[in-house]
Amino acid sequence: MIRVPTGGATPASIVDTLKAMAGASPKARARFAKGRCVRGTYIPSDRAEEITKSRSFTGASRVVARFAVDGNSRMPDTDNPVLRGFSFRLGDVDHRSDILTQSAPVHYARTLAQMLAYLKVRVPTPDGRPDPDKFEAFSTANPETLHQASYMAAHPLPASFADTTYWAVHSFPATNGRDETQFIKFKIVPVGNRAAPTEDVAETKPGAFLHDDLQSRIAARDIRFSLMAVLGRPGDPILDVTTRWPDEDQRETVRLGTIVITAIEANEVCDALAFDPAALAEGIGYPPDEIFAARRAAYATSLAQRR
């Protein structure tokens, strides 16, 4: 049985192992290397102030965002299921918030040590594949690390970034103008009809079809998402990002605003600004889980290596 190590797990070791898994160069992104930078606007709803006093969410602003596919830059979009990412920046220089979301509502590890062990059993051997015995032993000993993959297997992704629902897997403390604080989860919901699942069209699509589709959609019209706050309750598992809140899909939600993507942006813009999970304007606090704390440090490490 493979047990989760108690030492040796650091944000730097996580970044190094991610790059070893993907066969990526030191200057590549550790995750979601294949992406497309876009820009647009954010329009707050009249209910945003009920949830947070953060001016990133209560005021209109420009948006810089990035759609991406997890893995290395050579991975074809037809690989399914592959996690998708949507990172975006709201607000201005004094009230900036960067939110990182993905196409599954849970993470694959609860702690930093478990995350490192999860990644290590997936590092390819010389024949190009992970060791199946190590993989099976680890999964048996750590069943919660399969929750993300199980969700993705049960929920085929649509054949478009624009029709995908995204989640920030962490529980964020949100404080409104009355100094009332509650935990929320961010959920990004596409406005409009969904495309067919990827598995129905992948055989007939080129390897970059997600990026081609995004470019053609934006050329024809804007793309809209509702930025939702899923409201927490006392007793929710705010420290375990491998587990969803009870009845999460039936929870009360508040639409904080609408993200409108209007144009393709040069990828160098997103590379230069680097979405930072630590950038949260007053009114949205840091999630208390261990993975978020590690992510803040890991993104800084990865950015330093890329530069």
PDB file of C-alpha atoms in Angstrom:
ATOM      1  CA  MET A   1       0.000   0.000   0.000  1.00  0.00           C
ATOM      2  CA  ILE A   2       1.308   3.463  -0.915  1.00  0.00           C
ATOM      3  CA  ARG A   3       0.918   5.870   1.966  1.00  0.00           C
ATOM      4  CA  VAL A   4       0.903   9.640   1.636  1.00  0.00           C
ATOM      5  CA  PRO A   5       4.317  11.009   2.681  1.00  0.00           C
ATOM      6  CA  THR A   6       4.485  13.277   5.684  1.00  0.00           C
ATOM      7  CA  GLY A   7       7.436  15.343   4.517  1.00  0.00           C
ATOM      8  CA  GLY A   8       9.105  16.661   1.409  1.00  0.00           C
ATOM      9  CA  ALA A   9       6.012  18.227  -0.101  1.00  0.00           C
ATOM     10  CA  THR A  10       6.563  21.878  -0.962  1.00  0.00           C
ATOM     11  CA  PRO A  11       5.056  24.187  -3.576  1.00  0.00           C
ATOM     12  CA  ALA A  12       8.344  23.980  -5.495  1.00  0.00           C
ATOM     13  CA  SER A  13       8.286  20.166  -5.502  1.00  0.00           C
ATOM     14  CA  ILE A  14       4.698  20.261  -6.759  1.00  0.00           C
ATOM     15  CA  VAL A  15       5.682  22.505  -9.678  1.00  0.00           C
ATOM     16  CA  ASP A  16       8.677  20.315 -10.546  1.00  0.00           C
ATOM     17  CA  THR A  17       6.587  17.135 -10.490  1.00  0.00           C
ATOM     18  CA  LEU A  18       3.838  18.671 -12.607  1.00  0.00           C
ATOM     19  CA  LYS A  19       6.404  19.579 -15.236  1.00  0.00           C
ATOM     20  CA  ALA A  20       7.936  16.104 -15.095  1.00  0.00           C
ATOM     21  CA  MET A  21       4.494  14.596 -15.704  1.00  0.00           C
ATOM     22  CA  ALA A  22       3.902  16.794 -18.724  1.00  0.00           C
ATOM     23  CA  GLY A  23       7.455  16.632 -20.048  1.00  0.00           C
ATOM     24  CA  ALA A  24       7.446  20.415 -19.991  1.00  0.00           C
ATOM     25  CA  SER A  25      10.394  22.791 -20.171  1.00  0.00           C
ATOM     26  CA  PRO A  26      11.261  24.991 -17.161  1.00  0.00           C
ATOM     27  CA  LYS A  27       9.758  28.024 -18.897  1.00  0.00           C
ATOM     28  CA  ALA A  28       6.410  26.337 -19.628  1.00  0.00           C
ATOM     29  CA  ARG A  29       3.334  26.609 -17.417  1.00  0.00           C
ATOM     30  CA  ALA A  30       3.166  23.803 -14.889  1.00  0.00           C
ATOM     31  CA  ARG A  31      -0.511  23.268 -15.694  1.00  0.00           C
ATOM     32  CA  PHE A  32      -2.939  24.367 -18.406  1.00  0.00           C
ATOM     33  CA  ALA A  33      -0.086  25.131 -20.779  1.00  0.00           C
ATOM     34  CA  LYS A  34      -2.263  25.139 -23.906  1.00  0.00           C
ATOM     35  CA  GLY A  35      -4.486  28.195 -23.721  1.00  0.00           C
ATOM     36  CA  ARG A  36      -5.960  31.252 -25.378  1.00  0.00           C
ATOM     37  CA  CYS A  37      -5.978  34.761 -23.908  1.00  0.00           C
ATOM     38  CA  VAL A  38      -9.155  36.849 -24.306  1.00  0.00           C
ATOM     39  CA  ARG A  39     -10.559  40.148 -23.087  1.00  0.00           C
ATOM     40  CA  GLY A  40     -13.948  41.632 -22.318  1.00  0.00           C
ATOM     41  CA  THR A  41     -15.985  43.343 -19.616  1.00  0.00           C
ATOM     42  CA  TYR A  42     -17.633  42.555 -16.307  1.00  0.00           C
ATOM     43  CA  ILE A  43     -21.130  43.858 -15.476  1.00  0.00           C
ATOM     44  CA  PRO A  44     -22.138  43.478 -11.794  1.00  0.00           C
ATOM     45  CA  SER A  45     -25.651  42.497 -10.804  1.00  0.00           C
ATOM     46  CA  ASP A  46     -27.789  44.503  -8.389  1.00  0.00           C
ATOM     47  CA  ARG A  47     -27.356  41.704  -5.813  1.00  0.00           C
ATOM     48  CA  ALA A  48     -23.561  41.550  -5.740  1.00  0.00           C
ATOM     49  CA  GLU A  49     -23.371  43.897  -2.742  1.00  0.00           C
ATOM     50  CA  GLU A  50     -25.520  41.489  -0.707  1.00  0.00           C
ATOM     51  CA  ILE A  51     -22.645  39.019  -0.838  1.00  0.00           C
ATOM     52  CA  THR A  52     -19.453  41.074  -0.906  1.00  0.00           C
ATOM     53  CA  LYS A  53     -18.167  44.601  -0.587  1.00  0.00           C
ATOM     54  CA  SER A  54     -15.258  43.728  -2.892  1.00  0.00           C
ATOM     55  CA  ARG A  55     -15.153  46.374  -5.591  1.00  0.00           C
ATOM     56  CA  SER A  56     -13.840  43.754  -7.986  1.00  0.00           C
ATOM     57  CA  PHE A  57     -17.307  42.208  -7.944  1.00  0.00           C
ATOM     58  CA  THR A  58     -19.585  45.179  -7.247  1.00  0.00           C
ATOM     59  CA  GLY A  59     -18.190  47.516  -9.907  1.00  0.00           C
ATOM     60  CA  ALA A  60     -18.011  47.292 -13.680  1.00  0.00           C
ATOM     61  CA  SER A  61     -14.542  46.654 -15.061  1.00  0.00           C
ATOM     62  CA  ARG A  62     -12.473  45.354 -17.921  1.00  0.00           C
ATOM     63  CA  VAL A  63     -11.714  41.625 -17.952  1.00  0.00           C
ATOM     64  CA  VAL A  64      -8.616  39.761 -19.055  1.00  0.00           C
ATOM     65  CA  ALA A  65      -9.126  35.999 -19.100  1.00  0.00           C
ATOM     66  CA  ARG A  66      -7.615  32.770 -20.345  1.00  0.00           C
ATOM     67  CA  PHE A  67      -9.254  29.535 -21.492  1.00  0.00           C
ATOM     68  CA  ALA A  68      -6.979  26.493 -21.343  1.00  0.00           C
ATOM     69  CA  VAL A  69      -6.703  22.716 -21.477  1.00  0.00           C
ATOM     70  CA  ASP A  70      -4.819  20.895 -18.732  1.00  0.00           C
ATOM     71  CA  GLY A  71      -1.612  19.108 -19.633  1.00  0.00           C
ATOM     72  CA  ASN A  72       1.193  20.142 -21.940  1.00  0.00           C
ATOM     73  CA  SER A  73       0.965  22.393 -24.975  1.00  0.00           C
ATOM     74  CA  ARG A  74       1.108  19.393 -27.353  1.00  0.00           C
ATOM     75  CA  MET A  75      -2.005  17.691 -25.995  1.00  0.00           C
ATOM     76  CA  PRO A  76      -4.860  17.594 -28.550  1.00  0.00           C
ATOM     77  CA  ASP A  77      -8.216  19.082 -27.582  1.00  0.00           C
ATOM     78  CA  THR A  78      -9.828  15.775 -28.578  1.00  0.00           C
ATOM     79  CA  ASP A  79      -8.438  14.000 -25.511  1.00  0.00           C
ATOM     80  CA  ASN A  80     -11.433  13.415 -23.219  1.00  0.00           C
ATOM     81  CA  PRO A  81     -11.881  13.767 -20.346  1.00  0.00           C
ATOM     82  CA  VAL A  82      -9.313  16.540 -19.985  1.00  0.00           C
ATOM     83  CA  LEU A  83      -9.807  19.254 -17.399  1.00  0.00           C
ATOM     84  CA  ARG A  84     -10.432  22.736 -18.798  1.00  0.00           C
ATOM     85  CA  GLY A  85      -9.559  25.976 -17.092  1.00  0.00           C
ATOM     86  CA  PHE A  86     -10.930  29.507 -17.126  1.00  0.00           C
ATOM     87  CA  SER A  87      -8.908  32.145 -15.272  1.00  0.00           C
ATOM     88  CA  PHE A  88      -9.995  35.775 -15.183  1.00  0.00           C
ATOM     89  CA  ARG A  89      -9.099  39.130 -13.666  1.00  0.00           C
ATOM     90  CA  LEU A  90     -11.704  41.637 -12.476  1.00  0.00           C
ATOM     91  CA  GLY A  91     -11.364  45.136 -11.078  1.00  0.00           C
ATOM     92  CA  ASP A  92      -8.641  47.753 -11.402  1.00  0.00           C
ATOM     93  CA  VAL A  93      -5.112  48.182 -10.147  1.00  0.00           C
ATOM     94  CA  ASP A  94      -6.325  49.066  -6.629  1.00  0.00           C
ATOM     95  CA  HIS A  95      -9.157  46.512  -6.386  1.00  0.00           C
ATOM     96  CA  ARG A  96      -8.000  43.496  -8.346  1.00  0.00           C
ATOM     97  CA  SER A  97      -9.191  39.920  -8.005  1.00  0.00           C
ATOM     98  CA  ASP A  98      -7.902  36.930  -9.965  1.00  0.00           C
ATOM     99  CA  ILE A  99     -10.179  33.884  -9.944  1.00  0.00           C
ATOM    100  CA  LEU A 100      -9.016  30.481 -11.203  1.00  0.00           C
ATOM    101  CA  THR A 101     -11.705  27.999 -12.160  1.00  0.00           C
ATOM    102  CA  GLN A 102     -11.888  24.562 -13.770  1.00  0.00           C
ATOM    103  CA  SER A 103     -14.412  22.216 -15.383  1.00  0.00           C
ATOM    104  CA  ALA A 104     -14.839  20.004 -12.299  1.00  0.00           C
ATOM    105  CA  PRO A 105     -16.177  21.103  -8.888  1.00  0.00           C
ATOM    106  CA  VAL A 106     -13.512  19.292  -6.826  1.00  0.00           C
ATOM    107  CA  HIS A 107      -9.732  19.020  -6.660  1.00  0.00           C
ATOM    108  CA  TYR A 108      -7.835  15.731  -6.763  1.00  0.00           C
ATOM    109  CA  ALA A 109      -6.057  16.047  -3.414  1.00  0.00           C
ATOM    110  CA  ARG A 110      -6.917  17.234   0.086  1.00  0.00           C
ATOM    111  CA  THR A 111      -3.422  18.118   1.324  1.00  0.00           C
ATOM    112  CA  LEU A 112      -0.117  19.169  -0.182  1.00  0.00           C
ATOM    113  CA  ALA A 113       1.517  15.853   0.726  1.00  0.00           C
ATOM    114  CA  GLN A 114      -1.308  13.907  -0.873  1.00  0.00           C
ATOM    115  CA  MET A 115      -1.089  16.077  -3.973  1.00  0.00           C
ATOM    116  CA  LEU A 116       2.622  15.378  -4.385  1.00  0.00           C
ATOM    117  CA  ALA A 117       2.095  11.641  -3.949  1.00  0.00           C
ATOM    118  CA  TYR A 118      -0.783  11.710  -6.445  1.00  0.00           C
ATOM    119  CA  LEU A 119       1.412  13.394  -9.033  1.00  0.00           C
ATOM    120  CA  LYS A 120       4.444  11.164  -8.450  1.00  0.00           C
ATOM    121  CA  VAL A 121       2.551   7.946  -9.235  1.00  0.00           C
ATOM    122  CA  ARG A 122       1.516   9.556 -12.537  1.00  0.00           C
ATOM    123  CA  VAL A 123       4.999  10.535 -13.692  1.00  0.00           C
ATOM    124  CA  PRO A 124       5.666   8.467 -16.816  1.00  0.00           C
ATOM    125  CA  THR A 125       8.203   5.633 -16.671  1.00  0.00           C
ATOM    126  CA  PRO A 126      10.757   5.240 -19.503  1.00  0.00           C
ATOM    127  CA  ASP A 127       8.094   3.508 -21.633  1.00  0.00           C
ATOM    128  CA  GLY A 128       6.015   6.699 -21.529  1.00  0.00           C
ATOM    129  CA  ARG A 129       3.294   5.489 -19.154  1.00  0.00           C
ATOM    130  CA  PRO A 130       2.813   5.603 -15.361  1.00  0.00           C
ATOM    131  CA  ASP A 131       3.448   2.422 -13.387  1.00  0.00           C
ATOM    132  CA  PRO A 132      -0.045   0.824 -13.189  1.00  0.00           C
ATOM    133  CA  ASP A 133       0.680  -1.047  -9.942  1.00  0.00           C
ATOM    134  CA  LYS A 134       1.779   2.117  -8.121  1.00  0.00           C
ATOM    135  CA  PHE A 135      -1.202   3.985  -9.536  1.00  0.00           C
ATOM    136  CA  GLU A 136      -3.689   1.342  -8.373  1.00  0.00           C
ATOM    137  CA  ALA A 137      -2.123   1.005  -4.937  1.00  0.00           C
ATOM    138  CA  PHE A 138      -2.184   4.744  -4.345  1.00  0.00           C
ATOM    139  CA  SER A 139      -5.793   5.101  -5.547  1.00  0.00           C
ATOM    140  CA  THR A 140      -6.922   2.276  -3.268  1.00  0.00           C
ATOM    141  CA  ALA A 141      -5.243   3.897  -0.271  1.00  0.00           C
ATOM    142  CA  ASN A 142      -6.515   7.389  -1.191  1.00  0.00           C
ATOM    143  CA  PRO A 143      -9.982   6.975  -2.751  1.00  0.00           C
ATOM    144  CA  GLU A 144     -10.819  10.683  -2.466  1.00  0.00           C
ATOM    145  CA  THR A 145      -8.190  11.387  -5.132  1.00  0.00           C
ATOM    146  CA  LEU A 146     -10.520   9.750  -7.664  1.00  0.00           C
ATOM    147  CA  HIS A 147     -13.477  12.080  -7.029  1.00  0.00           C
ATOM    148  CA  GLN A 148     -12.449  14.559  -9.721  1.00  0.00           C
ATOM    149  CA  ALA A 149     -11.891  11.897 -12.389  1.00  0.00           C
ATOM    150  CA  SER A 150     -15.168  10.200 -11.467  1.00  0.00           C
ATOM    151  CA  TYR A 151     -17.056  13.456 -11.849  1.00  0.00           C
ATOM    152  CA  MET A 152     -15.518  14.141 -15.243  1.00  0.00           C
ATOM    153  CA  ALA A 153     -16.232  10.619 -16.473  1.00  0.00           C
ATOM    154  CA  ALA A 154     -19.895  11.024 -15.510  1.00  0.00           C
ATOM    155  CA  HIS A 155     -20.281  14.519 -17.021  1.00  0.00           C
ATOM    156  CA  PRO A 156     -19.052  14.713 -20.634  1.00  0.00           C
ATOM    157  CA  LEU A 157     -17.757  18.154 -21.548  1.00  0.00           C
ATOM    158  CA  PRO A 158     -19.365  20.194 -24.349  1.00  0.00           C
ATOM    159  CA  ALA A 159     -17.405  20.806 -27.529  1.00  0.00           C
ATOM    160  CA  SER A 160     -16.691  24.445 -26.674  1.00  0.00           C
ATOM    161  CA  PHE A 161     -14.941  26.471 -23.996  1.00  0.00           C
ATOM    162  CA  ALA A 162     -17.887  28.864 -24.281  1.00  0.00           C
ATOM    163  CA  ASP A 163     -20.442  26.222 -23.239  1.00  0.00           C
ATOM    164  CA  THR A 164     -18.490  24.781 -20.311  1.00  0.00           C
ATOM    165  CA  THR A 165     -19.410  25.321 -16.646  1.00  0.00           C
ATOM    166  CA  TYR A 166     -16.441  26.136 -14.412  1.00  0.00           C
ATOM    167  CA  TRP A 167     -15.911  26.062 -10.641  1.00  0.00           C
ATOM    168  CA  ALA A 168     -13.407  27.508  -8.195  1.00  0.00           C
ATOM    169  CA  VAL A 169     -13.086  24.471  -5.941  1.00  0.00           C
ATOM    170  CA  HIS A 170     -12.278  26.443  -2.768  1.00  0.00           C
ATOM    171  CA  SER A 171     -14.595  27.926  -0.134  1.00  0.00           C
ATOM    172  CA  PHE A 172     -14.080  31.710  -0.082  1.00  0.00           C
ATOM    173  CA  PRO A 173     -15.116  33.885   2.904  1.00  0.00           C
ATOM    174  CA  ALA A 174     -17.157  36.768   1.455  1.00  0.00           C
ATOM    175  CA  THR A 175     -17.884  39.884   3.530  1.00  0.00           C
ATOM    176  CA  ASN A 176     -20.547  42.420   2.566  1.00  0.00           C
ATOM    177  CA  GLY A 177     -20.926  46.081   3.507  1.00  0.00           C
ATOM    178  CA  ARG A 178     -22.683  45.148   6.760  1.00  0.00           C
ATOM    179  CA  ASP A 179     -19.615  43.125   7.790  1.00  0.00           C
ATOM    180  CA  GLU A 180     -21.581  39.883   7.442  1.00  0.00           C
ATOM    181  CA  THR A 181     -19.320  37.029   6.352  1.00  0.00           C
ATOM    182  CA  GLN A 182     -20.323  33.725   4.814  1.00  0.00           C
ATOM    183  CA  PHE A 183     -18.497  31.150   2.737  1.00  0.00           C
ATOM    184  CA  ILE A 184     -19.251  30.979  -0.956  1.00  0.00           C
ATOM    185  CA  LYS A 185     -18.079  29.000  -3.956  1.00  0.00           C
ATOM    186  CA  PHE A 186     -17.651  30.623  -7.348  1.00  0.00           C
ATOM    187  CA  LYS A 187     -19.416  28.963 -10.258  1.00  0.00           C
ATOM    188  CA  ILE A 188     -19.186  30.189 -13.865  1.00  0.00           C
ATOM    189  CA  VAL A 189     -22.257  29.281 -15.914  1.00  0.00           C
ATOM    190  CA  PRO A 190     -22.481  29.811 -19.691  1.00  0.00           C
ATOM    191  CA  VAL A 191     -25.336  31.962 -20.924  1.00  0.00           C
ATOM    192  CA  GLY A 192     -27.157  30.266 -23.810  1.00  0.00           C
ATOM    193  CA  ASN A 193     -27.490  26.756 -25.182  1.00  0.00           C
ATOM    194  CA  ARG A 194     -24.785  24.142 -24.791  1.00  0.00           C
ATOM    195  CA  ALA A 195     -22.977  22.459 -27.639  1.00  0.00           C
ATOM    196  CA  ALA A 196     -22.908  18.675 -28.061  1.00  0.00           C
ATOM    197  CA  PRO A 197     -20.573  16.743 -25.735  1.00  0.00           C
ATOM    198  CA  THR A 198     -16.973  16.456 -26.887  1.00  0.00           C
ATOM    199  CA  GLU A 199     -17.188  12.663 -27.051  1.00  0.00           C
ATOM    200  CA  ASP A 200     -19.878  12.972 -29.756  1.00  0.00           C
ATOM    201  CA  VAL A 201     -17.744  15.092 -32.065  1.00  0.00           C
ATOM    202  CA  ALA A 202     -14.097  14.462 -31.173  1.00  0.00           C
ATOM    203  CA  GLU A 203     -13.481  11.932 -33.953  1.00  0.00           C
ATOM    204  CA  THR A 204     -14.387  14.488 -36.609  1.00  0.00           C
ATOM    205  CA  LYS A 205     -12.552  17.457 -35.095  1.00  0.00           C
ATOM    206  CA  PRO A 206      -8.944  18.660 -35.464  1.00  0.00           C
ATOM    207  CA  GLY A 207      -6.589  18.631 -32.498  1.00  0.00           C
ATOM    208  CA  ALA A 208      -7.089  22.342 -31.759  1.00  0.00           C
ATOM    209  CA  PHE A 209     -10.858  22.426 -32.239  1.00  0.00           C
ATOM    210  CA  LEU A 210     -11.578  24.064 -28.862  1.00  0.00           C
ATOM    211  CA  HIS A 211      -9.306  26.975 -29.694  1.00  0.00           C
ATOM    212  CA  ASP A 212     -10.609  27.209 -33.276  1.00  0.00           C
ATOM    213  CA  ASP A 213     -14.194  27.215 -32.007  1.00  0.00           C
ATOM    214  CA  LEU A 214     -13.423  29.958 -29.479  1.00  0.00           C
ATOM    215  CA  GLN A 215     -11.910  32.173 -32.148  1.00  0.00           C
ATOM    216  CA  SER A 216     -14.805  31.728 -34.570  1.00  0.00           C
ATOM    217  CA  ARG A 217     -17.434  32.317 -31.861  1.00  0.00           C
ATOM    218  CA  ILE A 218     -15.835  35.528 -30.685  1.00  0.00           C
ATOM    219  CA  ALA A 219     -15.517  36.728 -34.283  1.00  0.00           C
ATOM    220  CA  ALA A 220     -19.268  36.241 -34.692  1.00  0.00           C
ATOM    221  CA  ARG A 221     -20.551  37.552 -31.336  1.00  0.00           C
ATOM    222  CA  ASP A 222     -19.616  37.977 -27.691  1.00  0.00           C
ATOM    223  CA  ILE A 223     -19.530  35.070 -25.222  1.00  0.00           C
ATOM    224  CA  ARG A 224     -21.295  35.475 -21.880  1.00  0.00           C
ATOM    225  CA  PHE A 225     -21.017  33.774 -18.511  1.00  0.00           C
ATOM    226  CA  SER A 226     -22.953  34.307 -15.286  1.00  0.00           C
ATOM    227  CA  LEU A 227     -20.618  34.620 -12.311  1.00  0.00           C
ATOM    228  CA  MET A 228     -22.507  32.874  -9.514  1.00  0.00           C
ATOM    229  CA  ALA A 229     -21.935  32.655  -5.766  1.00  0.00           C
ATOM    230  CA  VAL A 230     -23.073  29.341  -4.289  1.00  0.00           C
ATOM    231  CA  LEU A 231     -23.997  30.106  -0.678  1.00  0.00           C
ATOM    232  CA  GLY A 232     -22.469  28.117   2.159  1.00  0.00           C
ATOM    233  CA  ARG A 233     -24.062  26.826   5.355  1.00  0.00           C
ATOM    234  CA  PRO A 234     -22.687  26.079   8.819  1.00  0.00           C
ATOM    235  CA  GLY A 235     -20.976  22.708   8.850  1.00  0.00           C
ATOM    236  CA  ASP A 236     -19.944  22.689   5.184  1.00  0.00           C
ATOM    237  CA  PRO A 237     -16.590  20.929   4.536  1.00  0.00           C
ATOM    238  CA  ILE A 238     -14.596  24.085   3.793  1.00  0.00           C
ATOM    239  CA  LEU A 239     -11.189  22.445   4.363  1.00  0.00           C
ATOM    240  CA  ASP A 240     -11.597  19.455   2.022  1.00  0.00           C
ATOM    241  CA  VAL A 241     -11.457  20.433  -1.661  1.00  0.00           C
ATOM    242  CA  THR A 242     -11.968  16.828  -2.803  1.00  0.00           C
ATOM    243  CA  THR A 243     -15.541  16.926  -1.472  1.00  0.00           C
ATOM    244  CA  ARG A 244     -18.537  18.954  -2.583  1.00  0.00           C
ATOM    245  CA  TRP A 245     -20.878  20.655  -0.143  1.00  0.00           C
ATOM    246  CA  PRO A 246     -24.017  18.627   0.680  1.00  0.00           C
ATOM    247  CA  ASP A 247     -26.699  19.236  -1.972  1.00  0.00           C
ATOM    248  CA  GLU A 248     -24.411  21.777  -3.613  1.00  0.00           C
ATOM    249  CA  ASP A 249     -26.234  21.754  -6.949  1.00  0.00           C
ATOM    250  CA  GLN A 250     -29.513  22.581  -5.198  1.00  0.00           C
ATOM    251  CA  ARG A 251     -28.078  25.377  -3.044  1.00  0.00           C
ATOM    252  CA  GLU A 252     -29.246  28.967  -3.143  1.00  0.00           C
ATOM    253  CA  THR A 253     -27.090  30.943  -5.550  1.00  0.00           C
ATOM    254  CA  VAL A 254     -26.701  34.662  -6.221  1.00  0.00           C
ATOM    255  CA  ARG A 255     -25.615  36.030  -9.568  1.00  0.00           C
ATOM    256  CA  LEU A 256     -22.771  38.417  -8.830  1.00  0.00           C
ATOM    257  CA  GLY A 257     -22.534  39.629 -12.410  1.00  0.00           C
ATOM    258  CA  THR A 258     -21.941  38.789 -16.053  1.00  0.00           C
ATOM    259  CA  ILE A 259     -18.592  38.232 -17.760  1.00  0.00           C
ATOM    260  CA  VAL A 260     -18.737  39.247 -21.426  1.00  0.00           C
ATOM    261  CA  ILE A 261     -15.864  38.028 -23.614  1.00  0.00           C
ATOM    262  CA  THR A 262     -15.593  40.284 -26.659  1.00  0.00           C
ATOM    263  CA  ALA A 263     -12.198  39.688 -28.297  1.00  0.00           C
ATOM    264  CA  ILE A 264      -9.154  37.467 -28.621  1.00  0.00           C
ATOM    265  CA  GLU A 265      -6.122  38.948 -26.849  1.00  0.00           C
ATOM    266  CA  ALA A 266      -2.455  38.260 -27.533  1.00  0.00           C
ATOM    267  CA  ASN A 267      -1.282  35.305 -25.426  1.00  0.00           C
ATOM    268  CA  GLU A 268       1.677  37.406 -24.309  1.00  0.00           C
ATOM    269  CA  VAL A 269      -0.732  39.592 -22.346  1.00  0.00           C
ATOM    270  CA  CYS A 270      -1.875  36.694 -20.162  1.00  0.00           C
ATOM    271  CA  ASP A 271       1.682  35.393 -19.891  1.00  0.00           C
ATOM    272  CA  ALA A 272       2.874  38.763 -18.628  1.00  0.00           C
ATOM    273  CA  LEU A 273       0.157  39.421 -16.065  1.00  0.00           C
ATOM    274  CA  ALA A 274       0.055  35.860 -14.612  1.00  0.00           C
ATOM    275  CA  PHE A 275      -3.230  35.166 -12.819  1.00  0.00           C
ATOM    276  CA  ASP A 276      -2.424  35.066  -9.120  1.00  0.00           C
ATOM    277  CA  PRO A 277      -4.802  33.276  -6.699  1.00  0.00           C
ATOM    278  CA  ALA A 278      -3.454  35.490  -3.914  1.00  0.00           C
ATOM    279  CA  ALA A 279      -4.884  38.586  -5.639  1.00  0.00           C
ATOM    280  CA  LEU A 280      -8.271  39.089  -3.970  1.00  0.00           C
ATOM    281  CA  ALA A 281      -9.673  42.557  -3.311  1.00  0.00           C
ATOM    282  CA  GLU A 282     -11.042  43.331   0.164  1.00  0.00           C
ATOM    283  CA  GLY A 283     -14.404  41.649   0.636  1.00  0.00           C
ATOM    284  CA  ILE A 284     -13.254  38.231  -0.593  1.00  0.00           C
ATOM    285  CA  GLY A 285     -10.859  36.462   1.762  1.00  0.00           C
ATOM    286  CA  TYR A 286      -8.422  33.594   1.349  1.00  0.00           C
ATOM    287  CA  PRO A 287      -9.939  30.103   1.555  1.00  0.00           C
ATOM    288  CA  PRO A 288      -8.678  28.270   4.665  1.00  0.00           C
ATOM    289  CA  ASP A 289      -7.789  24.944   3.005  1.00  0.00           C
ATOM    290  CA  GLU A 290      -4.231  23.686   2.627  1.00  0.00           C
ATOM    291  CA  ILE A 291      -4.381  23.392  -1.166  1.00  0.00           C
ATOM    292  CA  PHE A 292      -5.185  27.084  -1.633  1.00  0.00           C
ATOM    293  CA  ALA A 293      -2.254  28.106   0.560  1.00  0.00           C
ATOM    294  CA  ALA A 294       0.021  25.854  -1.487  1.00  0.00           C
ATOM    295  CA  ARG A 295      -1.413  27.112  -4.763  1.00  0.00           C
ATOM    296  CA  ARG A 296      -0.575  30.710  -3.873  1.00  0.00           C
ATOM    297  CA  ALA A 297       3.071  29.794  -3.358  1.00  0.00           C
ATOM    298  CA  ALA A 298       3.233  27.384  -6.306  1.00  0.00           C
ATOM    299  CA  TYR A 299       1.996  29.998  -8.781  1.00  0.00           C
ATOM    300  CA  ALA A 300       4.693  32.410  -7.613  1.00  0.00           C
ATOM    301  CA  THR A 301       7.325  29.670  -8.011  1.00  0.00           C
ATOM    302  CA  SER A 302       6.106  28.695 -11.469  1.00  0.00           C
ATOM    303  CA  LEU A 303       6.019  32.314 -12.625  1.00  0.00           C
ATOM    304  CA  ALA A 304       9.573  32.898 -11.414  1.00  0.00           C
ATOM    305  CA  GLN A 305      10.764  29.855 -13.374  1.00  0.00           C
ATOM    306  CA  ARG A 306       8.977  30.954 -16.532  1.00  0.00           C
ATOM    307  CA  ARG A 307      10.575  34.377 -16.367  1.00  0.00           C
TER     308      ARG A 307
END
